[in-house]
Structures are given as C-alpha cells and as structure tokens.
Amino acid sequence: MPRSPLMEPAFGFMNAQIVHVAAELGVADAFTDDRPRSSAELAEATGTHAPSLYRLLRGLAGLGVVEQKEPDLFALTEEGRRLRADAPDSIRSLIRLFCGPDVWRTWGDMAETVRTGEYAWERVTGRTPFEFFASDAEMSETFNRAMAEHTRDVAPAVVGAHDFGAYGTVADLGGGDGTLLAAILRAHPGLNGVLFDLPAGLADASGPLADVADRAEIVPGDFFEAVPKGADAYVLKSVIHDWPDEKAAEILRNCRAAMGPDARVLLLEQVMPEMVAPESAGIVRNDLNMLVATGGRERTEAEFRELLDGAGLTVVSQTGPLAETAYHVIEARIAD
C-alpha cells in the first residue's frame, strides 16, 4: 500500500524537536567561524554529551541545518546560520518559543480545548499567556525576541504597502521592542512615533529605536485601559487576533475614544478565507494556535468588518495579502 501523506505531519514533531534542541543548546552559535567542527568540539562549546550531540548533528544534517563533511565533521549551512542568536535574520527565538515546552504542552492539550472551547494555555500553566511571560524574565525575553524576529521579516512589506507619510504621528499599540515602528520612521524622516505596550514588552525598545529615538516616544500602558491620544494613525500588528471578540472590541473602542476626527486605525493581520484549501494551511495553523494559546482567532474579512463596526469604526480600505506575507492592512476610521 502507498505511504499515507498523513504520516509526514504525524511525525513532524520529531523534526520540530531536532531544530528546537539545536536552538536551545546554541549549537549554531558554537560554530564561531566557518571552520567545520567535530561533535567533541561542539560538545565542549555547548556543554553537552558528545556522543548524543553527534546523533543530533546527523538529524540536523538531514534537515539541512549542517552539512556532514566527514563521518565526524560538520559545517553550518546558510540556513543553519539563522539559528545563531547574532544573525541579522535569526529565527532562534521563534523556534525556542514555538517549539518550547510551554507551547508544546499547550498544543498537546488541544483535544480538551476542542471538547470544551476553553483555551489550553491557562489550563496548562495556571496563568494567561501574558501573565506567564511577564512573570518570567527569561521567557519574556524569548517571547519579545521572537515577536521582533517575526516583525522584522514582515516590516518591509508593511512599510511598502501603506502611505505612512500621510500622517504626522503614528502610534504602534502593543508594538513590543519597536521593530515595526522603527522601520516606519526610517522610511519617513518627517514622521513621529509613539511606541505603546506593557512595561515587559518595552524592555528592549531602546535598541531598535536607537537611530530614530529623537522622533519616538516610548509610553508604557495597557490598551485595555486607554491608549495615547493625538496620533494620526493607530497601528495594531498581530494584536487583535490574540483576543476573543469581546476583548478585541474593547481595544478598538479605546482606540476610538482616543482618535481625532481624521485619525485612522490600521490593523495588520492575516485574513482567513471564507473557504480554506491546502494553500491556507499557514493561517489555519495560526488560528489553531490562537485557539489553544490565547483564546483569540484569525478572522475573515466579514468578521473584521463586524468587529470594527461594533467598536464605532468603519473600514476605509483593505490591502493584501502583502508581498511574501499573509498580512493585510485594514484601514478604518470613525464611523459617521
């Protein structure tokens, strides 16, 4: 009988953990130059058991992270360099977060979430995800870096898709370390920015904003309480999808209360198609991650419009999907 195509995802957890362990142990970082290294050298650098690391390295070779030059000599590949913490295109923190033990346990409890409709993260960890990350400095740092890595990859498409130069001040709500806001400000030298997030989210903001610091105000706060007034555009990237409808509407109503008559809300979100197909697999996985991890959801265009309407906002335009991403820019203004 032919091999079932379902076998590949069924055993996909193995590949995920091979890559995660490499990221967690800093294997790529142990290649301090372009010289191939033996398992013993890498084990000494990473504080690991050399025979076991050798077996992991063979697994990494099968995934194209390293290349086996000789039976016990391995070289880091171009893709493998993305697991280095200092790589400009690093994905190390993303992998440490999404393949790490807490997300791992949360996805492992998906059956109970589907039975009950109650998201798994709080059931598994005893805290909401944002309480959890705020309470653990190391996990908070990993989360913040992972979000910055993802934002770095989509920022060029966002900047190119919308005329941010039409505004005087842009507020990035829930903007973390400021990676997106910094990209927007660099592209528009006459623009001012406000970076708004919980204190834990802002912990590393001074780095990404260093070269635009004279035009960027960092404001700690909670968008469930209020958001800064006076901005011409309020950007929310991957914020609304974190929350169920009632909480998402609360954020949008607070934006509505802070907006002037000509201000805009810009939602940077993926948009779920009404009918999914194999090419929709990415957004469907994201939706399931929201189901188990936060209680949020990925929404269709109609669902976004309904949510915005309920908050006193109306859609002006929708652009997307943006180049090489699944993101859309949904622009809304105060409803008449």
CSV table of C-alpha atoms in Angstrom, one decimal:
chain,number,residue,atom,x,y,z
A,1,MET,CA,0.0,0.0,0.0
A,2,PRO,CA,1.2,3.5,-0.7
A,3,ARG,CA,2.5,5.6,2.3
A,4,SER,CA,-0.2,7.9,3.6
A,5,PRO,CA,0.6,11.6,3.2
A,6,LEU,CA,-0.6,12.0,6.8
A,7,MET,CA,2.5,10.2,8.0
A,8,GLU,CA,4.6,13.3,7.4
A,9,PRO,CA,2.7,15.6,9.7
A,10,ALA,CA,2.2,12.7,12.2
A,11,PHE,CA,5.9,12.5,12.7
A,12,GLY,CA,6.6,16.2,12.2
A,13,PHE,CA,7.1,16.7,15.9
A,14,MET,CA,10.4,14.9,15.6
A,15,ASN,CA,11.8,17.5,13.2
A,16,ALA,CA,10.4,20.3,15.3
A,17,GLN,CA,12.3,19.0,18.4
A,18,ILE,CA,15.5,18.4,16.5
A,19,VAL,CA,15.6,22.0,15.4
A,20,HIS,CA,14.4,23.2,18.9
A,21,VAL,CA,17.1,21.4,20.8
A,22,ALA,CA,19.7,22.9,18.4
A,23,ALA,CA,18.4,26.4,19.1
A,24,GLU,CA,18.0,25.8,22.8
A,25,LEU,CA,21.6,24.5,23.2
A,26,GLY,CA,23.1,27.1,20.9
A,27,VAL,CA,24.6,24.6,18.5
A,28,ALA,CA,24.8,27.1,15.6
A,29,ASP,CA,26.4,29.7,17.9
A,30,ALA,CA,29.2,27.2,18.6
A,31,PHE,CA,30.3,27.5,15.0
A,32,THR,CA,32.3,30.7,15.8
A,33,ASP,CA,33.8,30.8,12.3
A,34,ASP,CA,33.3,29.0,9.0
A,35,ARG,CA,35.5,26.1,10.0
A,36,PRO,CA,33.8,22.6,10.2
A,37,ARG,CA,33.8,21.1,13.7
A,38,SER,CA,33.7,17.7,15.3
A,39,SER,CA,31.0,16.6,17.7
A,40,ALA,CA,33.6,16.7,20.5
A,41,GLU,CA,34.5,20.3,19.8
A,42,LEU,CA,30.8,21.3,19.6
A,43,ALA,CA,30.0,19.4,22.8
A,44,GLU,CA,32.7,21.2,24.7
A,45,ALA,CA,31.4,24.6,23.4
A,46,THR,CA,27.7,23.7,24.3
A,47,GLY,CA,28.3,21.7,27.5
A,48,THR,CA,26.7,18.6,26.0
A,49,HIS,CA,27.4,14.9,25.8
A,50,ALA,CA,29.5,14.4,22.6
A,51,PRO,CA,28.0,11.0,21.5
A,52,SER,CA,24.5,12.3,21.9
A,53,LEU,CA,25.3,15.5,20.2
A,54,TYR,CA,26.8,13.6,17.3
A,55,ARG,CA,23.4,11.8,16.8
A,56,LEU,CA,21.6,15.2,16.9
A,57,LEU,CA,24.0,16.6,14.4
A,58,ARG,CA,23.2,13.8,12.0
A,59,GLY,CA,19.5,14.7,12.5
A,60,LEU,CA,20.3,18.3,11.7
A,61,ALA,CA,22.2,17.3,8.6
A,62,GLY,CA,19.0,15.6,7.4
A,63,LEU,CA,17.2,18.9,7.8
A,64,GLY,CA,19.9,21.0,6.0
A,65,VAL,CA,21.0,22.8,9.2
A,66,VAL,CA,24.5,21.4,9.0
A,67,GLU,CA,26.4,19.5,6.3
A,68,GLN,CA,28.3,16.4,7.2
A,69,LYS,CA,31.8,16.8,5.6
A,70,GLU,CA,33.3,13.6,7.1
A,71,PRO,CA,31.9,11.0,9.5
A,72,ASP,CA,32.5,13.3,12.5
A,73,LEU,CA,33.0,16.7,10.9
A,74,PHE,CA,30.1,19.1,10.4
A,75,ALA,CA,29.8,22.5,8.8
A,76,LEU,CA,27.0,25.1,9.4
A,77,THR,CA,24.9,25.7,6.3
A,78,GLU,CA,23.5,29.1,5.3
A,79,GLU,CA,20.1,28.2,6.6
A,80,GLY,CA,21.7,26.9,9.8
A,81,ARG,CA,23.2,30.3,10.4
A,82,ARG,CA,19.7,31.6,11.0
A,83,LEU,CA,19.7,29.6,14.3
A,84,ARG,CA,22.6,31.9,15.5
A,85,ALA,CA,21.4,34.4,18.1
A,86,ASP,CA,23.5,37.2,16.4
A,87,ALA,CA,22.4,36.5,12.8
A,88,PRO,CA,20.6,39.5,11.2
A,89,ASP,CA,17.9,37.1,10.0
A,90,SER,CA,17.9,34.9,13.1
A,91,ILE,CA,14.8,32.8,13.9
A,92,ARG,CA,16.3,31.2,17.0
A,93,SER,CA,13.9,32.8,19.4
A,94,LEU,CA,10.9,32.0,17.3
A,95,ILE,CA,11.9,28.3,17.4
A,96,ARG,CA,12.7,28.4,21.1
A,97,LEU,CA,9.3,29.9,21.8
A,98,PHE,CA,7.0,27.9,19.5
A,99,CYS,CA,8.8,24.5,19.9
A,100,GLY,CA,9.5,25.2,23.6
A,101,PRO,CA,7.9,23.2,26.5
A,102,ASP,CA,5.1,25.6,27.3
A,103,VAL,CA,3.7,25.9,23.7
A,104,TRP,CA,4.4,22.2,23.4
A,105,ARG,CA,2.2,21.3,26.4
A,106,THR,CA,-0.5,23.7,25.2
A,107,TRP,CA,-0.8,22.1,21.8
A,108,GLY,CA,-0.7,18.7,23.5
A,109,ASP,CA,-3.9,19.6,25.3
A,110,MET,CA,-5.8,20.6,22.1
A,111,ALA,CA,-8.3,17.8,22.4
A,112,GLU,CA,-9.6,19.2,25.7
A,113,THR,CA,-9.8,22.7,24.1
A,114,VAL,CA,-11.9,21.3,21.3
A,115,ARG,CA,-14.1,19.4,23.7
A,116,THR,CA,-14.7,22.5,26.0
A,117,GLY,CA,-14.0,25.6,23.9
A,118,GLU,CA,-11.6,26.8,26.7
A,119,TYR,CA,-8.1,27.7,25.6
A,120,ALA,CA,-5.4,25.5,26.9
A,121,TRP,CA,-2.6,27.9,28.0
A,122,GLU,CA,-4.2,29.0,31.2
A,123,ARG,CA,-5.4,25.4,32.0
A,124,VAL,CA,-1.9,24.1,31.4
A,125,THR,CA,0.2,26.8,33.1
A,126,GLY,CA,-2.2,28.3,35.6
A,127,ARG,CA,-1.8,31.8,34.1
A,128,THR,CA,-2.8,33.7,31.0
A,129,PRO,CA,0.0,33.8,28.4
A,130,PHE,CA,0.7,37.5,29.0
A,131,GLU,CA,0.7,36.9,32.8
A,132,PHE,CA,3.0,34.0,32.2
A,133,PHE,CA,5.6,35.8,30.1
A,134,ALA,CA,5.5,38.9,32.4
A,135,SER,CA,6.3,36.7,35.4
A,136,ASP,CA,9.4,35.0,34.0
A,137,ALA,CA,12.3,37.3,32.8
A,138,GLU,CA,13.9,34.6,30.5
A,139,MET,CA,10.6,33.6,28.9
A,140,SER,CA,9.7,37.3,28.5
A,141,GLU,CA,13.0,37.9,26.7
A,142,THR,CA,12.5,34.9,24.4
A,143,PHE,CA,8.9,36.0,23.6
A,144,ASN,CA,9.9,39.6,22.9
A,145,ARG,CA,12.8,38.5,20.6
A,146,ALA,CA,10.6,36.0,18.8
A,147,MET,CA,8.0,38.7,18.1
A,148,ALA,CA,10.7,41.0,16.9
A,149,GLU,CA,12.1,38.4,14.6
A,150,HIS,CA,8.7,37.8,13.0
A,151,THR,CA,8.0,41.6,12.7
A,152,ARG,CA,11.4,42.2,11.2
A,153,ASP,CA,10.5,39.8,8.3
A,154,VAL,CA,7.1,41.4,7.5
A,155,ALA,CA,8.0,45.1,8.2
A,156,PRO,CA,9.4,45.9,4.7
A,157,ALA,CA,6.1,44.7,3.1
A,158,VAL,CA,4.0,46.7,5.6
A,159,VAL,CA,6.1,49.9,5.0
A,160,GLY,CA,5.7,49.5,1.3
A,161,ALA,CA,2.0,48.8,1.3
A,162,HIS,CA,0.7,51.8,3.1
A,163,ASP,CA,1.4,55.6,2.8
A,164,PHE,CA,2.6,56.2,6.4
A,165,GLY,CA,4.0,59.5,5.2
A,166,ALA,CA,0.5,60.9,5.1
A,167,TYR,CA,0.5,61.1,8.9
A,168,GLY,CA,2.2,63.3,11.4
A,169,THR,CA,2.3,60.8,14.3
A,170,VAL,CA,1.9,57.0,14.2
A,171,ALA,CA,1.2,55.1,17.4
A,172,ASP,CA,2.2,51.4,17.4
A,173,LEU,CA,0.0,49.8,20.0
A,174,GLY,CA,1.4,46.5,21.5
A,175,GLY,CA,4.5,47.3,19.5
A,176,GLY,CA,7.0,45.4,21.7
A,177,ASP,CA,10.5,46.4,21.1
A,178,GLY,CA,9.7,48.9,18.4
A,179,THR,CA,10.9,46.9,15.4
A,180,LEU,CA,8.0,47.9,13.2
A,181,LEU,CA,7.8,51.5,14.4
A,182,ALA,CA,11.5,51.9,13.7
A,183,ALA,CA,11.1,50.6,10.2
A,184,ILE,CA,8.2,53.0,9.6
A,185,LEU,CA,10.1,56.0,11.0
A,186,ARG,CA,13.2,55.2,9.0
A,187,ALA,CA,11.1,55.2,5.8
A,188,HIS,CA,9.5,58.6,6.6
A,189,PRO,CA,12.0,61.1,8.1
A,190,GLY,CA,9.3,63.6,8.8
A,191,LEU,CA,7.2,61.2,10.9
A,192,ASN,CA,6.9,61.0,14.7
A,193,GLY,CA,6.0,57.8,16.5
A,194,VAL,CA,4.7,56.6,19.8
A,195,LEU,CA,5.5,53.1,21.0
A,196,PHE,CA,2.9,51.8,23.4
A,197,ASP,CA,3.0,48.5,25.3
A,198,LEU,CA,3.1,46.9,28.7
A,199,PRO,CA,6.4,47.5,30.5
A,200,ALA,CA,7.6,43.9,29.9
A,201,GLY,CA,7.0,44.4,26.2
A,202,LEU,CA,9.0,47.6,26.1
A,203,ALA,CA,12.0,46.2,27.9
A,204,ASP,CA,14.3,46.1,24.8
A,205,ALA,CA,12.9,49.1,22.9
A,206,SER,CA,16.0,51.3,23.2
A,207,GLY,CA,17.9,49.1,20.7
A,208,PRO,CA,15.7,49.0,17.7
A,209,LEU,CA,14.7,52.7,18.1
A,210,ALA,CA,18.2,53.9,18.7
A,211,ASP,CA,18.6,55.7,15.4
A,212,VAL,CA,15.2,57.3,15.4
A,213,ALA,CA,15.0,58.0,19.2
A,214,ASP,CA,14.5,61.7,18.6
A,215,ARG,CA,11.2,61.0,16.9
A,216,ALA,CA,10.0,58.1,19.0
A,217,GLU,CA,8.2,58.4,22.3
A,218,ILE,CA,8.0,55.3,24.5
A,219,VAL,CA,4.9,55.1,26.5
A,220,PRO,CA,4.1,52.2,28.9
A,221,GLY,CA,0.4,51.3,29.4
A,222,ASP,CA,-2.4,48.8,28.9
A,223,PHE,CA,-4.6,49.1,25.8
A,224,PHE,CA,-7.5,47.6,27.8
A,225,GLU,CA,-7.5,50.8,29.9
A,226,ALA,CA,-6.7,53.5,27.4
A,227,VAL,CA,-4.3,54.4,24.6
A,228,PRO,CA,-2.4,57.6,23.9
A,229,LYS,CA,-4.5,60.4,22.4
A,230,GLY,CA,-3.5,62.6,19.5
A,231,ALA,CA,-2.0,60.2,17.0
A,232,ASP,CA,-3.0,60.3,13.3
A,233,ALA,CA,-2.8,56.6,12.9
A,234,TYR,CA,-3.0,53.7,15.4
A,235,VAL,CA,-1.2,50.6,14.2
A,236,LEU,CA,-2.1,47.2,15.7
A,237,LYS,CA,0.0,44.4,14.3
A,238,SER,CA,-1.0,40.9,15.3
A,239,VAL,CA,-2.8,42.2,18.3
A,240,ILE,CA,-6.5,41.7,17.5
A,241,HIS,CA,-6.0,38.1,16.7
A,242,ASP,CA,-4.8,37.4,20.2
A,243,TRP,CA,-8.2,38.1,21.7
A,244,PRO,CA,-11.8,36.8,21.6
A,245,ASP,CA,-14.3,39.3,20.1
A,246,GLU,CA,-15.4,41.0,23.4
A,247,LYS,CA,-11.7,41.7,24.4
A,248,ALA,CA,-10.8,42.7,20.8
A,249,ALA,CA,-13.7,45.1,20.7
A,250,GLU,CA,-12.6,46.7,24.0
A,251,ILE,CA,-9.2,47.5,22.5
A,252,LEU,CA,-10.8,49.0,19.4
A,253,ARG,CA,-13.2,51.1,21.5
A,254,ASN,CA,-10.3,52.5,23.4
A,255,CYS,CA,-8.7,53.4,20.1
A,256,ARG,CA,-12.0,55.0,19.0
A,257,ALA,CA,-12.1,57.1,22.2
A,258,ALA,CA,-8.5,58.4,21.6
A,259,MET,CA,-8.9,59.2,17.9
A,260,GLY,CA,-9.4,62.6,16.4
A,261,PRO,CA,-12.0,63.0,13.6
A,262,ASP,CA,-9.5,62.3,10.8
A,263,ALA,CA,-7.4,59.6,12.5
A,264,ARG,CA,-7.1,56.1,11.3
A,265,VAL,CA,-6.8,52.6,12.8
A,266,LEU,CA,-4.5,50.3,10.9
A,267,LEU,CA,-5.0,46.6,11.6
A,268,LEU,CA,-2.1,44.5,10.3
A,269,GLU,CA,-3.5,41.0,10.4
A,270,GLN,CA,-3.8,37.8,8.4
A,271,VAL,CA,-7.3,37.4,6.9
A,272,MET,CA,-8.9,34.0,7.0
A,273,PRO,CA,-10.5,33.0,3.6
A,274,GLU,CA,-14.2,32.0,3.8
A,275,MET,CA,-13.2,28.7,2.2
A,276,VAL,CA,-9.9,27.1,3.1
A,277,ALA,CA,-7.7,25.0,0.8
A,278,PRO,CA,-4.2,23.4,1.2
A,279,GLU,CA,-2.6,26.8,0.5
A,280,SER,CA,-4.4,28.1,3.5
A,281,ALA,CA,-2.6,25.8,5.8
A,282,GLY,CA,-0.4,28.5,7.4
A,283,ILE,CA,-3.3,30.8,8.5
A,284,VAL,CA,-5.3,27.8,9.7
A,285,ARG,CA,-2.4,26.7,11.9
A,286,ASN,CA,-2.2,30.2,13.2
A,287,ASP,CA,-5.9,30.1,14.0
A,288,LEU,CA,-5.5,26.8,15.9
A,289,ASN,CA,-2.5,28.4,17.8
A,290,MET,CA,-4.8,31.2,18.9
A,291,LEU,CA,-7.5,28.6,19.8
A,292,VAL,CA,-5.2,26.8,22.3
A,293,ALA,CA,-2.8,29.6,23.3
A,294,THR,CA,-4.8,32.8,23.8
A,295,GLY,CA,-8.5,32.2,23.1
A,296,GLY,CA,-8.2,34.5,20.1
A,297,ARG,CA,-8.8,33.7,16.5
A,298,GLU,CA,-7.9,34.6,12.9
A,299,ARG,CA,-10.8,36.4,11.3
A,300,THR,CA,-12.4,36.6,7.9
A,301,GLU,CA,-12.9,40.0,6.1
A,302,ALA,CA,-16.5,40.0,7.1
A,303,GLU,CA,-15.6,39.2,10.8
A,304,PHE,CA,-13.1,42.1,10.9
A,305,ARG,CA,-15.7,44.5,9.5
A,306,GLU,CA,-18.3,43.3,12.0
A,307,LEU,CA,-15.8,43.7,14.9
A,308,LEU,CA,-14.8,47.2,13.7
A,309,ASP,CA,-18.4,48.3,13.2
A,310,GLY,CA,-19.3,47.2,16.7
A,311,ALA,CA,-16.5,49.5,18.0
A,312,GLY,CA,-17.7,52.5,16.2
A,313,LEU,CA,-15.3,52.2,13.3
A,314,THR,CA,-15.8,51.6,9.6
A,315,VAL,CA,-13.4,50.1,7.0
A,316,VAL,CA,-11.9,52.6,4.5
A,317,SER,CA,-9.7,50.2,2.6
A,318,GLN,CA,-8.1,46.8,2.7
A,319,THR,CA,-4.7,46.0,1.1
A,320,GLY,CA,-3.3,42.5,0.9
A,321,PRO,CA,-2.0,40.0,1.1
A,322,LEU,CA,1.2,41.9,1.3
A,323,ALA,CA,4.2,40.7,-0.8
A,324,GLU,CA,5.7,37.5,0.5
A,325,THR,CA,3.5,37.6,3.6
A,326,ALA,CA,-0.1,36.6,4.5
A,327,TYR,CA,-0.7,40.0,6.1
A,328,HIS,CA,-3.3,42.6,5.1
A,329,VAL,CA,-3.6,46.3,6.1
A,330,ILE,CA,-7.1,47.0,7.1
A,331,GLU,CA,-7.7,50.8,7.4
A,332,ALA,CA,-10.6,52.1,9.4
A,333,ARG,CA,-11.9,55.5,10.5
A,334,ILE,CA,-14.5,56.7,12.9
A,335,ALA,CA,-18.0,55.8,11.7
A,336,ASP,CA,-20.4,58.5,10.6
